[in-house]
Coordinates of C-alpha atoms and ligand atoms in Angstrom, one line a residue:
M1 CA -18.2 -5.9 20.4
K2 CA -16.0 -2.8 20.2
S3 CA -13.8 -4.6 17.6
L4 CA -16.9 -5.5 15.5
H5 CA -18.2 -2.0 15.7
A6 CA -14.8 -0.6 14.5
F7 CA -14.8 -3.2 11.7
L8 CA -18.3 -2.3 10.5
K9 CA -17.5 1.4 10.7
L10 CA -14.5 0.9 8.4
L11 CA -16.6 -1.3 6.1
G12 CA -19.2 1.4 6.0
A13 CA -16.8 3.6 4.1
A14 CA -16.9 1.2 1.2
P15 CA -19.6 1.3 -1.5
R16 CA -22.6 -0.8 -0.5
G17 CA -22.4 -2.9 -3.7
W18 CA -18.8 -4.0 -3.0
T19 CA -19.6 -5.0 0.6
A20 CA -22.7 -6.9 -0.5
G21 CA -20.8 -8.6 -3.3
L22 CA -18.1 -9.7 -0.8
M23 CA -20.6 -11.1 1.6
V24 CA -22.3 -13.1 -1.2
L25 CA -19.0 -14.5 -2.3
M26 CA -18.1 -15.5 1.2
L27 CA -21.5 -17.2 1.7
V28 CA -21.3 -19.1 -1.6
S29 CA -17.7 -20.1 -1.0
S30 CA -18.6 -21.6 2.4
L31 CA -21.8 -23.3 1.0
T32 CA -19.8 -25.0 -1.7
E33 CA -17.2 -25.9 0.9
G34 CA -19.9 -27.6 3.1
I35 CA -21.5 -29.4 0.2
G36 CA -18.1 -30.7 -1.0
L37 CA -17.4 -32.0 2.5
L38 CA -20.7 -33.7 2.7
L39 CA -20.2 -35.4 -0.6
L40 CA -17.0 -37.0 0.8
V41 CA -19.1 -39.3 3.1
P42 CA -20.9 -41.2 0.3
M43 CA -17.6 -41.3 -1.6
L44 CA -15.8 -42.9 1.3
G45 CA -18.8 -45.2 1.8
L46 CA -18.7 -46.3 -1.9
L47 CA -15.0 -46.9 -1.5
G48 CA -15.7 -49.1 1.4
G49 CA -18.5 -50.9 -0.5
G50 CA -21.3 -49.4 1.5
Q51 CA -23.6 -46.4 0.7
G52 CA -22.5 -43.7 3.1
G53 CA -22.8 -45.2 6.5
G54 CA -26.5 -44.9 6.8
N55 CA -26.5 -41.3 7.9
P56 CA -30.0 -39.8 7.1
V57 CA -28.5 -36.6 5.8
V58 CA -26.2 -38.4 3.5
R59 CA -29.1 -40.5 2.3
H60 CA -30.9 -37.3 1.5
V61 CA -27.9 -35.9 -0.4
L62 CA -27.8 -39.1 -2.5
E63 CA -31.5 -38.8 -3.2
V64 CA -31.1 -35.3 -4.4
L65 CA -28.3 -36.5 -6.8
K66 CA -30.5 -39.3 -8.0
A67 CA -33.4 -36.9 -8.6
G68 CA -31.1 -34.7 -10.6
G69 CA -30.5 -37.7 -12.9
L70 CA -27.0 -38.5 -11.6
P71 CA -26.1 -42.1 -11.1
V72 CA -24.6 -42.7 -7.6
S73 CA -21.3 -44.0 -8.7
L74 CA -17.8 -43.1 -7.5
I75 CA -17.1 -41.4 -10.9
S76 CA -20.1 -39.1 -10.7
L77 CA -19.5 -38.2 -7.1
L78 CA -15.9 -37.4 -7.9
A79 CA -17.0 -35.3 -10.9
V80 CA -19.4 -33.3 -8.7
F81 CA -16.8 -33.0 -6.1
L82 CA -14.2 -31.7 -8.5
L83 CA -16.7 -29.3 -10.1
L84 CA -17.5 -27.9 -6.6
V85 CA -13.8 -27.5 -5.7
S86 CA -13.1 -25.7 -9.0
F87 CA -16.2 -23.5 -8.5
R88 CA -15.1 -22.7 -5.0
S89 CA -11.6 -21.8 -6.0
A90 CA -12.9 -19.4 -8.6
I91 CA -15.1 -17.8 -6.0
Q92 CA -12.3 -17.6 -3.5
Y93 CA -10.1 -15.9 -6.1
G94 CA -12.8 -13.3 -6.7
R95 CA -13.3 -12.9 -3.0
E96 CA -9.6 -12.3 -2.4
R97 CA -9.4 -9.8 -5.2
L98 CA -12.5 -7.9 -4.1
G99 CA -11.2 -8.0 -0.5
A100 CA -7.8 -6.5 -1.5
S101 CA -9.5 -3.8 -3.6
L102 CA -11.8 -3.0 -0.7
Q103 CA -8.9 -2.8 1.7
H104 CA -7.1 -0.3 -0.6
L105 CA -10.3 1.7 -1.0
V106 CA -10.9 1.9 2.7
V107 CA -7.3 2.9 3.4
D108 CA -7.1 5.5 0.7
E109 CA -10.4 6.9 1.8
L110 CA -9.2 7.1 5.4
R111 CA -5.9 8.7 4.5
L112 CA -7.7 11.3 2.4
R113 CA -10.2 12.0 5.1
C114 CA -7.4 12.5 7.6
F115 CA -5.4 14.8 5.3
E116 CA -8.5 16.8 4.4
A117 CA -9.3 17.1 8.1
L118 CA -5.8 18.3 8.8
L119 CA -5.9 20.8 6.0
G120 CA -9.3 22.1 7.1
A121 CA -8.3 22.6 10.8
E122 CA -7.7 26.0 12.4
W123 CA -4.1 27.2 12.3
R124 CA -4.0 27.4 16.1
W125 CA -4.8 23.7 16.3
I126 CA -2.2 22.8 13.6
V127 CA 0.6 24.7 15.3
A128 CA -0.3 23.3 18.7
G129 CA 0.3 19.7 17.4
R130 CA 3.5 18.0 16.3
K131 CA 4.1 17.7 12.6
Q132 CA 5.8 14.4 13.1
D133 CA 2.8 13.0 14.9
H134 CA 0.5 14.0 12.1
A135 CA 3.0 12.4 9.6
N136 CA 3.1 9.2 11.6
L137 CA -0.7 9.1 11.7
L138 CA -1.1 9.6 7.9
L139 CA 1.6 7.1 7.1
T140 CA 2.0 4.4 9.8
D141 CA -1.4 4.5 11.6
V142 CA -3.4 4.5 8.4
S143 CA -1.3 1.6 7.0
R144 CA -1.6 -0.4 10.2
T145 CA -5.4 0.1 10.1
G146 CA -5.4 -1.1 6.5
V147 CA -3.4 -4.3 7.4
G148 CA -5.7 -4.9 10.4
F149 CA -8.8 -4.4 8.2
N150 CA -7.4 -7.0 5.8
F151 CA -7.0 -9.4 8.7
A152 CA -10.6 -8.6 9.8
L153 CA -11.9 -9.4 6.3
S154 CA -10.0 -12.7 6.4
L155 CA -11.5 -13.3 9.8
A156 CA -15.0 -12.8 8.4
A157 CA -14.3 -15.1 5.4
G158 CA -12.8 -17.7 7.8
L159 CA -15.8 -17.5 10.1
A160 CA -18.1 -18.2 7.1
S161 CA -16.1 -21.3 6.3
A162 CA -16.0 -22.4 10.0
I163 CA -19.8 -22.1 10.1
A164 CA -20.1 -24.3 7.0
Y165 CA -17.7 -26.9 8.6
L166 CA -19.6 -26.9 11.8
A167 CA -23.0 -27.2 10.0
V168 CA -21.7 -30.3 8.2
A169 CA -20.2 -31.7 11.4
M170 CA -23.6 -31.1 13.1
L171 CA -25.3 -33.1 10.4
L172 CA -22.9 -36.0 10.8
S173 CA -22.8 -36.1 14.6
W174 CA -24.2 -33.3 16.8
P175 CA -23.0 -34.6 20.1
M176 CA -19.4 -34.7 18.9
T177 CA -19.8 -31.3 17.3
L178 CA -21.2 -29.8 20.5
L179 CA -18.3 -31.3 22.4
A180 CA -15.8 -29.8 19.9
L181 CA -17.5 -26.4 20.2
A182 CA -17.4 -26.5 24.0
S183 CA -13.7 -27.4 24.0
G184 CA -13.0 -24.8 21.3
G185 CA -14.8 -22.3 23.5
L186 CA -12.6 -23.3 26.4
V187 CA -9.4 -22.6 24.4
F188 CA -10.8 -19.3 23.2
W189 CA -11.6 -18.4 26.8
L190 CA -8.1 -19.4 27.9
L191 CA -6.6 -17.0 25.3
A192 CA -8.6 -14.0 26.6
G193 CA -5.6 -12.6 28.3
Q194 CA -3.6 -12.7 25.1
R195 CA -6.3 -10.8 23.2
R196 CA -6.3 -8.1 25.8
A197 CA -2.5 -8.0 25.6
A198 CA -2.7 -7.7 21.8
F199 CA -4.7 -4.5 22.1
Q200 CA -2.3 -3.1 24.7
L201 CA 0.7 -4.0 22.6
G202 CA -0.9 -2.4 19.6
R203 CA -1.2 0.8 21.7
K204 CA 2.5 0.6 22.8
L205 CA 3.5 0.0 19.2
G206 CA 1.7 3.2 18.2
E207 CA 3.7 5.1 20.8
A208 CA 7.0 3.5 19.7
S209 CA 6.3 4.3 16.1
R210 CA 5.4 7.9 16.9
N211 CA 8.7 8.2 18.7
L212 CA 10.6 6.8 15.8
H213 CA 8.9 9.1 13.3
G214 CA 9.5 12.1 15.5
N215 CA 13.1 11.1 16.1
V216 CA 13.9 10.5 12.4
Q217 CA 12.3 13.8 11.2
E218 CA 13.9 15.8 14.0
S219 CA 17.3 14.3 13.5
L220 CA 17.2 14.9 9.7
A221 CA 16.0 18.5 10.2
G222 CA 18.8 19.1 12.7
I223 CA 21.6 17.2 10.9
K224 CA 23.6 20.3 10.2
L225 CA 23.5 21.4 13.9
T226 CA 24.4 17.8 14.9
K227 CA 27.5 17.8 12.7
I228 CA 28.6 21.3 13.8
L229 CA 28.2 20.4 17.5
G230 CA 29.9 17.0 16.9
M231 CA 26.9 15.2 18.5
E232 CA 26.8 12.4 16.0
A233 CA 27.4 9.7 18.6
R234 CA 24.7 11.0 21.0
H235 CA 22.2 11.2 18.2
L236 CA 23.0 7.7 17.1
E237 CA 22.5 6.4 20.6
R238 CA 19.1 8.2 20.9
F239 CA 18.2 6.6 17.5
R240 CA 19.3 3.2 18.7
Q241 CA 17.2 3.5 21.8
T242 CA 14.1 4.5 19.8
T243 CA 14.4 1.7 17.3
G244 CA 15.1 -0.6 20.2
G245 CA 11.8 0.4 21.7
L246 CA 9.9 -0.3 18.5
K247 CA 11.7 -3.7 18.1
Q248 CA 10.7 -4.6 21.6
E249 CA 7.0 -3.9 21.0
Q250 CA 7.1 -5.9 17.8
L251 CA 8.8 -8.8 19.4
S252 CA 6.4 -8.9 22.3
F253 CA 3.5 -9.1 19.8
L254 CA 5.2 -11.9 17.8
K255 CA 5.9 -13.7 21.1
S256 CA 2.2 -13.5 22.1
N257 CA 1.2 -14.7 18.6
S258 CA 3.5 -17.6 18.6
G259 CA 2.3 -18.6 22.1
S260 CA -1.3 -18.8 21.1
R261 CA -0.4 -20.7 18.0
A262 CA 1.5 -23.3 20.0
L263 CA -1.4 -23.6 22.5
F264 CA -3.8 -24.1 19.6
Q265 CA -1.6 -26.8 18.0
V266 CA -1.0 -28.8 21.1
G267 CA -4.6 -28.4 22.4
G268 CA -6.0 -29.2 18.9
A269 CA -4.0 -32.4 18.7
F270 CA -5.2 -33.5 22.1
L271 CA -8.8 -32.7 21.2
L272 CA -8.6 -34.5 17.9
A273 CA -7.2 -37.7 19.5
G274 CA -10.0 -37.5 22.1
Y275 CA -12.7 -37.2 19.4
L276 CA -11.4 -40.1 17.5
Y277 CA -11.3 -42.2 20.6
A278 CA -14.7 -41.1 21.7
G279 CA -16.3 -41.5 18.3
L280 CA -15.0 -45.1 17.9
S281 CA -15.4 -46.2 21.5
F282 CA -18.5 -44.4 22.8
W283 CA -20.6 -43.4 19.9
N284 CA -19.8 -46.3 17.6
M285 CA -19.9 -44.1 14.5
P286 CA -19.7 -45.6 11.0
L287 CA -16.2 -45.2 9.6
P288 CA -17.0 -43.0 6.6
S289 CA -18.8 -40.5 8.8
L290 CA -16.1 -40.7 11.5
L291 CA -13.3 -40.2 8.9
V292 CA -15.0 -37.1 7.4
L293 CA -15.7 -35.8 10.9
V294 CA -12.0 -36.3 11.9
M295 CA -11.0 -34.6 8.7
L296 CA -13.4 -31.8 9.4
F297 CA -12.0 -31.3 12.9
A298 CA -8.5 -31.6 11.6
R299 CA -9.2 -28.7 9.3
L300 CA -11.2 -26.8 11.9
V301 CA -8.4 -26.7 14.4
P302 CA -5.9 -24.8 12.1
L303 CA -8.8 -22.7 10.8
F304 CA -9.7 -21.7 14.3
M305 CA -6.0 -21.0 14.9
T306 CA -5.9 -18.7 11.9
L307 CA -9.2 -17.1 12.9
H308 CA -7.8 -16.4 16.3
Q309 CA -4.6 -15.0 14.8
N310 CA -6.6 -12.8 12.5
Y311 CA -8.6 -11.5 15.4
H312 CA -5.3 -11.0 17.3
Q313 CA -3.9 -8.9 14.5
W314 CA -7.1 -6.9 14.2
L315 CA -7.1 -6.1 17.9
H316 CA -3.4 -5.2 17.6
A317 CA -4.3 -2.7 14.8
M318 CA -7.3 -1.2 16.5
P319 CA -5.4 1.4 18.6
A320 CA -4.2 2.9 15.3
L321 CA -7.8 3.3 14.2
Y322 CA -8.6 4.9 17.6
E323 CA -5.8 7.4 17.1
I324 CA -7.2 8.2 13.7
D325 CA -10.7 8.6 15.1
A326 CA -9.4 10.9 17.8
L327 CA -7.6 13.0 15.2
L328 CA -10.7 13.2 13.0
E329 CA -12.8 14.2 16.0
S330 CA -10.3 16.8 17.2
C331 CA -10.0 18.3 13.7
E332 CA -13.8 18.4 13.4
I333 CA -14.0 20.4 16.6
S334 CA -11.3 22.8 15.4
A335 CA -12.4 22.9 11.7
E336 CA -12.4 26.2 10.0
P337 CA -15.8 27.3 8.6
A338 CA -16.0 26.3 4.9
S339 CA -15.7 29.1 2.4
D340 CA -19.3 28.8 1.1
S341 CA -20.4 32.3 1.7
G342 CA -20.9 32.9 -2.0
E343 CA -20.1 36.5 -1.4
G344 CA -17.3 36.5 -3.9
R345 CA -13.9 38.1 -3.9
M346 CA -12.8 40.6 -1.3
N347 CA -11.3 43.7 -2.7
V348 CA -9.7 46.4 -0.7
R349 CA -11.1 49.8 -1.8
E350 CA -10.5 51.8 1.3
M351 CA -9.0 50.2 4.3
I352 CA -7.9 47.1 6.2
S353 CA -8.3 47.6 9.9
L354 CA -7.8 45.8 13.2
D355 CA -10.2 46.7 16.0
D356 CA -9.2 46.0 19.5
V357 CA -7.6 42.7 18.5
T358 CA -6.4 40.4 21.3
V359 CA -4.6 37.1 20.8
R360 CA -3.7 34.6 23.5
Y361 CA -1.7 31.4 23.1
P362 CA -2.4 28.5 25.4
G363 CA 0.1 28.2 28.3
R364 CA 1.1 31.9 27.9
E365 CA 0.3 34.3 30.7
L366 CA 0.4 37.5 28.7
P367 CA -1.4 37.9 25.4
A368 CA 0.7 38.0 22.3
L369 CA -1.4 41.0 21.1
E370 CA -3.6 43.0 23.4
K371 CA -6.3 45.4 22.2
V372 CA -4.4 46.3 19.1
S373 CA -6.2 48.8 16.8
L374 CA -4.6 49.7 13.5
Q375 CA -5.5 50.9 10.1
F376 CA -3.9 50.0 6.8
P377 CA -5.2 52.4 4.1
A378 CA -5.6 50.7 0.7
R379 CA -2.5 50.9 -1.6
T380 CA -0.2 52.2 1.1
T381 CA 2.9 50.6 2.6
T382 CA 3.1 50.0 6.4
A383 CA 6.2 48.9 8.1
I384 CA 5.9 47.0 11.4
T385 CA 8.9 46.9 13.7
G386 CA 9.7 46.1 17.3
P387 CA 11.8 43.8 19.4
S388 CA 11.6 40.0 19.1
G389 CA 8.5 38.6 20.8
A390 CA 6.6 41.8 20.4
G391 CA 3.8 40.1 18.4
K392 CA 4.8 41.0 14.9
S393 CA 4.4 37.5 13.4
T394 CA 1.1 37.1 15.3
L395 CA -0.1 40.3 13.8
A396 CA 0.9 39.1 10.3
D397 CA -1.1 35.8 11.0
I398 CA -4.1 37.9 11.9
L399 CA -3.8 40.1 8.8
I400 CA -3.5 37.0 6.6
G401 CA -6.7 35.6 8.1
L402 CA -4.8 32.5 9.3
L403 CA -5.5 33.2 13.0
A404 CA -8.9 34.3 14.3
P405 CA -8.5 36.9 17.1
D406 CA -9.7 35.9 20.6
E407 CA -11.3 39.3 20.9
G408 CA -11.7 42.1 18.4
E409 CA -11.9 42.0 14.6
L410 CA -10.1 42.2 11.3
R411 CA -12.2 44.2 8.9
V412 CA -11.8 44.9 5.1
D413 CA -13.6 48.0 4.0
G414 CA -15.7 47.7 7.2
E415 CA -16.7 44.1 6.6
P416 CA -15.6 41.7 9.4
V417 CA -13.3 39.0 8.2
S418 CA -14.7 36.2 10.3
G419 CA -16.2 32.7 9.8
S420 CA -16.1 31.6 6.2
R421 CA -14.9 35.0 5.0
R422 CA -11.5 34.3 6.5
K423 CA -10.8 31.7 3.8
D424 CA -12.1 34.1 1.1
W425 CA -9.7 36.8 2.4
R426 CA -6.7 34.5 2.5
R427 CA -7.0 34.0 -1.2
E428 CA -6.5 37.8 -1.7
V429 CA -3.4 37.9 0.5
A430 CA 0.2 37.0 -0.4
Y431 CA 2.6 36.3 2.4
V432 CA 6.4 35.9 2.2
P433 CA 8.0 34.8 5.5
Q434 CA 11.6 34.7 6.5
D435 CA 11.8 30.9 6.0
V436 CA 10.2 30.5 2.7
F437 CA 9.0 27.1 1.6
L438 CA 9.7 25.8 -1.9
F439 CA 8.5 22.4 -3.1
H440 CA 11.0 19.8 -4.3
D441 CA 10.1 20.6 -7.9
S442 CA 11.2 22.9 -10.8
I443 CA 11.2 26.7 -10.3
R444 CA 8.5 26.8 -13.0
N445 CA 6.2 24.5 -11.0
N446 CA 6.9 26.3 -7.8
L447 CA 5.7 29.5 -9.4
L448 CA 2.7 27.8 -11.1
W449 CA 1.6 26.4 -7.8
A450 CA 0.3 29.9 -6.9
A451 CA -0.9 30.9 -10.4
P452 CA -1.7 27.8 -12.4
G453 CA -2.7 29.7 -15.5
A454 CA 0.3 32.0 -15.7
T455 CA 2.0 32.3 -19.1
E456 CA 5.8 31.9 -19.7
E457 CA 5.9 35.7 -20.2
E458 CA 4.2 36.4 -16.9
L459 CA 6.6 34.1 -15.1
K460 CA 9.5 35.9 -16.6
I461 CA 8.2 39.3 -15.7
A462 CA 7.4 38.2 -12.2
L463 CA 11.0 37.0 -11.7
Q464 CA 12.5 40.1 -13.2
N465 CA 10.4 42.4 -11.0
V466 CA 11.9 40.9 -7.9
A467 CA 15.5 40.8 -9.0
A468 CA 15.3 37.1 -9.5
D469 CA 16.7 37.0 -13.1
F470 CA 19.5 34.8 -11.8
V471 CA 17.1 32.0 -12.7
F472 CA 17.7 32.6 -16.4
G473 CA 21.4 32.1 -15.9
L474 CA 20.9 28.6 -14.4
P475 CA 21.7 25.8 -16.9
Q476 CA 18.1 24.6 -16.9
G477 CA 16.5 28.0 -16.3
L478 CA 12.9 27.7 -15.1
D479 CA 13.2 24.0 -15.2
T480 CA 15.9 23.8 -12.6
V481 CA 14.7 21.6 -9.8
V482 CA 15.2 23.1 -6.3
G483 CA 16.2 20.5 -3.7
D484 CA 14.4 19.5 -0.6
E485 CA 12.7 22.6 0.6
G486 CA 14.8 24.5 -1.9
L487 CA 18.1 23.9 -0.1
R488 CA 20.1 24.0 -3.3
L489 CA 19.5 27.7 -3.6
S490 CA 20.8 30.4 -1.3
G491 CA 18.4 31.9 1.3
G492 CA 18.2 35.1 -0.7
E493 CA 17.5 33.3 -4.0
R494 CA 14.7 31.3 -2.4
Q495 CA 13.2 34.5 -1.0
R496 CA 13.1 36.2 -4.4
I497 CA 11.4 33.2 -6.0
A498 CA 8.9 33.1 -3.2
L499 CA 8.3 36.8 -3.7
A500 CA 7.7 36.3 -7.4
R501 CA 5.3 33.5 -6.6
A502 CA 3.4 35.8 -4.2
L503 CA 3.0 38.6 -6.7
L504 CA 2.0 36.3 -9.6
N505 CA -1.3 35.8 -7.9
H506 CA -2.2 39.6 -8.1
P507 CA -2.9 39.8 -4.4
A508 CA -4.9 42.6 -2.8
M509 CA -2.4 42.7 0.1
L510 CA 1.2 41.7 0.4
I511 CA 2.8 40.8 3.7
L512 CA 6.5 40.5 3.9
D513 CA 7.7 39.0 7.3
E514 CA 11.4 39.8 7.5
A515 CA 11.4 38.7 3.9
T516 CA 14.3 40.7 2.7
S517 CA 16.5 39.9 5.7
A518 CA 18.5 37.3 3.8
L519 CA 19.3 39.6 0.8
D520 CA 22.6 41.4 0.3
L521 CA 22.4 45.2 0.1
D522 CA 22.4 45.2 -3.6
N523 CA 19.6 42.7 -4.1
E524 CA 17.6 44.1 -1.2
A525 CA 17.7 47.5 -2.9
R526 CA 16.4 45.9 -6.1
V527 CA 13.6 44.1 -4.3
R528 CA 12.8 47.3 -2.5
Q529 CA 12.6 49.1 -5.8
A530 CA 10.2 46.4 -7.1
I531 CA 8.0 46.9 -4.0
E532 CA 8.2 50.6 -4.5
K533 CA 6.9 50.1 -8.0
L534 CA 3.9 48.4 -6.5
H535 CA 3.3 51.4 -4.3
G536 CA -0.1 52.7 -5.2
D537 CA -1.3 49.3 -6.6
L538 CA -1.1 47.1 -3.6
T539 CA -1.5 47.3 0.1
V540 CA 1.8 46.3 1.5
V541 CA 2.8 45.4 5.1
I542 CA 6.5 44.9 5.7
I543 CA 7.7 43.5 9.0
G544 CA 11.4 44.4 9.5
H545 CA 14.0 46.5 10.9
R546 CA 16.0 47.8 7.9
L547 CA 16.2 51.5 8.0
A548 CA 15.6 51.9 4.3
T549 CA 12.4 50.0 4.6
L550 CA 11.2 52.0 7.6
E551 CA 12.1 55.3 5.9
Q552 CA 10.3 54.3 2.7
A553 CA 7.0 53.2 4.4
D554 CA 4.0 55.5 4.5
K555 CA 3.5 54.5 8.1
V556 CA 5.6 52.8 10.7
V557 CA 4.0 50.9 13.6
V558 CA 6.2 50.1 16.6
L559 CA 5.0 47.0 18.5
E560 CA 6.1 46.3 22.1
K561 CA 4.9 43.4 24.3
G562 CA 1.8 43.0 22.2
H563 CA 0.9 46.7 22.3
V564 CA 1.2 49.5 19.7
A565 CA 4.0 51.6 21.3
A566 CA 4.0 54.2 18.5
Q567 CA 2.8 54.8 15.0
G568 CA 3.2 57.5 12.3
S569 CA 5.9 58.3 9.8
W570 CA 9.4 57.1 10.5
Q571 CA 10.4 60.6 11.5
D572 CA 7.5 60.7 13.9
V573 CA 8.1 57.4 15.6
S574 CA 11.9 57.5 15.6
G575 CA 11.9 61.0 17.2
G576 CA 15.0 61.8 15.3
R577 CA 16.8 58.5 16.2
Ligands
LIG601 P1 7.6 38.5 17.0 O1 7.2 38.1 15.6 O2 7.5 39.9 17.2 O3 8.9 38.0 17.4 P2 5.6 36.6 17.8 O4 4.3 37.1 17.2 O5 6.2 35.5 17.1 O6 6.6 37.8 18.0 O7 5.3 36.1 19.3 C1 4.7 37.0 20.3 C2 4.6 36.2 21.6 O8 3.7 35.0 21.4 C3 5.9 35.6 22.0 O9 6.0 35.7 23.4 C4 5.9 34.2 21.6 O10 6.7 33.4 22.4 C5 4.4 33.9 21.7 N1 4.0 32.9 20.7 C6 4.1 33.0 19.4 N2 3.6 31.9 18.8 C7 3.2 31.0 19.7 C8 2.6 29.7 19.8 N3 2.3 29.1 18.7 N4 2.3 29.2 21.0 C9 2.6 29.8 22.1 N5 3.2 31.1 22.2 C10 3.5 31.7 21.0

């Protein structure tokens, strides 16, 4: 029941018309299949000189044909039969194409929903999870669900055919059909354990695949460290173990699949021989009916086997769908309020302030920030300094509107930045962290990412303003592609591009989190001059320790263990250090 519910839920994501169309095609396909099979009886009867073995249903079919003006001859029966087969093939072709399109539509929809849910989740929720797990879910789990869904669609189509076969078999001999159904039911019951195992194996495969994803991404991210430490062999061994785990789970599933196939084949052959014997010896069936019946059962056995395998595959994929459901549910619980306030842009005319802000991270005894109250007057520069772990980055996340405080408030000109306003506020803030992120794309596109409408001239000025004119000296200038995460550029070069990108958007507030730390003194001075030029235009918060930065700021805030230890001009807080 659970599996049917899961299947219908997935199907529910598809447009109604598509699903209805698919159902109609399945139904017509199985109807033509049944009629085609039924026509075989009189055909075989004619071949044997009789008229269909005297079965009342067959007689009825022949009467219908006669009423339609068709002579009951082998030729006309063969013609109708061929027509039916061609018609059915055309329908099957349409059904398969529609099924494949439906599968892609459902998978794409699911992947988009997952990605949208991830993007819409609270920052706290995002950082609490593993990036690798989310990647595995978006790539592997969604694909596994898609493959499983395809098997479930084939299962539905196969079931429709099986019903048609059984209906024809019932018309030819209901006692034999009931016997076949009972024995089929027995085989299905015998395989219950394997179906349970398929579900469990699917769950283990999910775990193994998550491990592999995590391992690959972590190993690639840490490849430099691995080489420096000479840990290649150890990493290789860990990788071997993880891939071994995945292989084991896949082989276990294949083994269970092959086992059920073998059982079906042997059991089917026994049952078929039994029916033939029973049909001839006990029920004295006429040969044409018996032959068609045997042919039906001979087709039903592999069909049931395929149906069972499809079901097996669907059960195997279901844990992936459950993972997706769990993620969607969790994202929904932790979703950020949508930015639909309609209250427009947030400008800073007077002041950005923090009122008694407290932030706690799960699993941490002490709060990262505790009752912090600060004021950032508009168009001034504030430097935040303090030892590592003092809460500086957390403070930056609060100011950006990325984190919602557990207690207290962020306010812009007195208006609380909470609920949907947090998203509105984020659009007004530019943030440059220490580890800047650049897309694997041209410098131009990296800049346009923040300001899609910027002109060539604006891009040029933005780069010049932050001492990033080295870009124009590169052979391809703005069209130079920066490598994965911008690794082909030095740390300082990446930071200057990120700074230009941040300023292009004309933010109301600029937050630099240790952003000039990778610059040499000369370039740092140039960036500082650029920031100095912004003085009076923009509210700037600089997190850092460089003396020049601290001296230049209008106000310096010293954070210690989540508290404001001192604030004022550099002379005030340094006490003549
Ligand atoms: P700073 O930027 O001054 O080095 P942070 O704001 O990064 O300080 O961290 C303040 C405290 O909060 C530290 O004790 C740090 O370990 C903890 N912390 C920061 N981020 C998280 C997180 N995502 N989960 C748990 N603890 C965190």
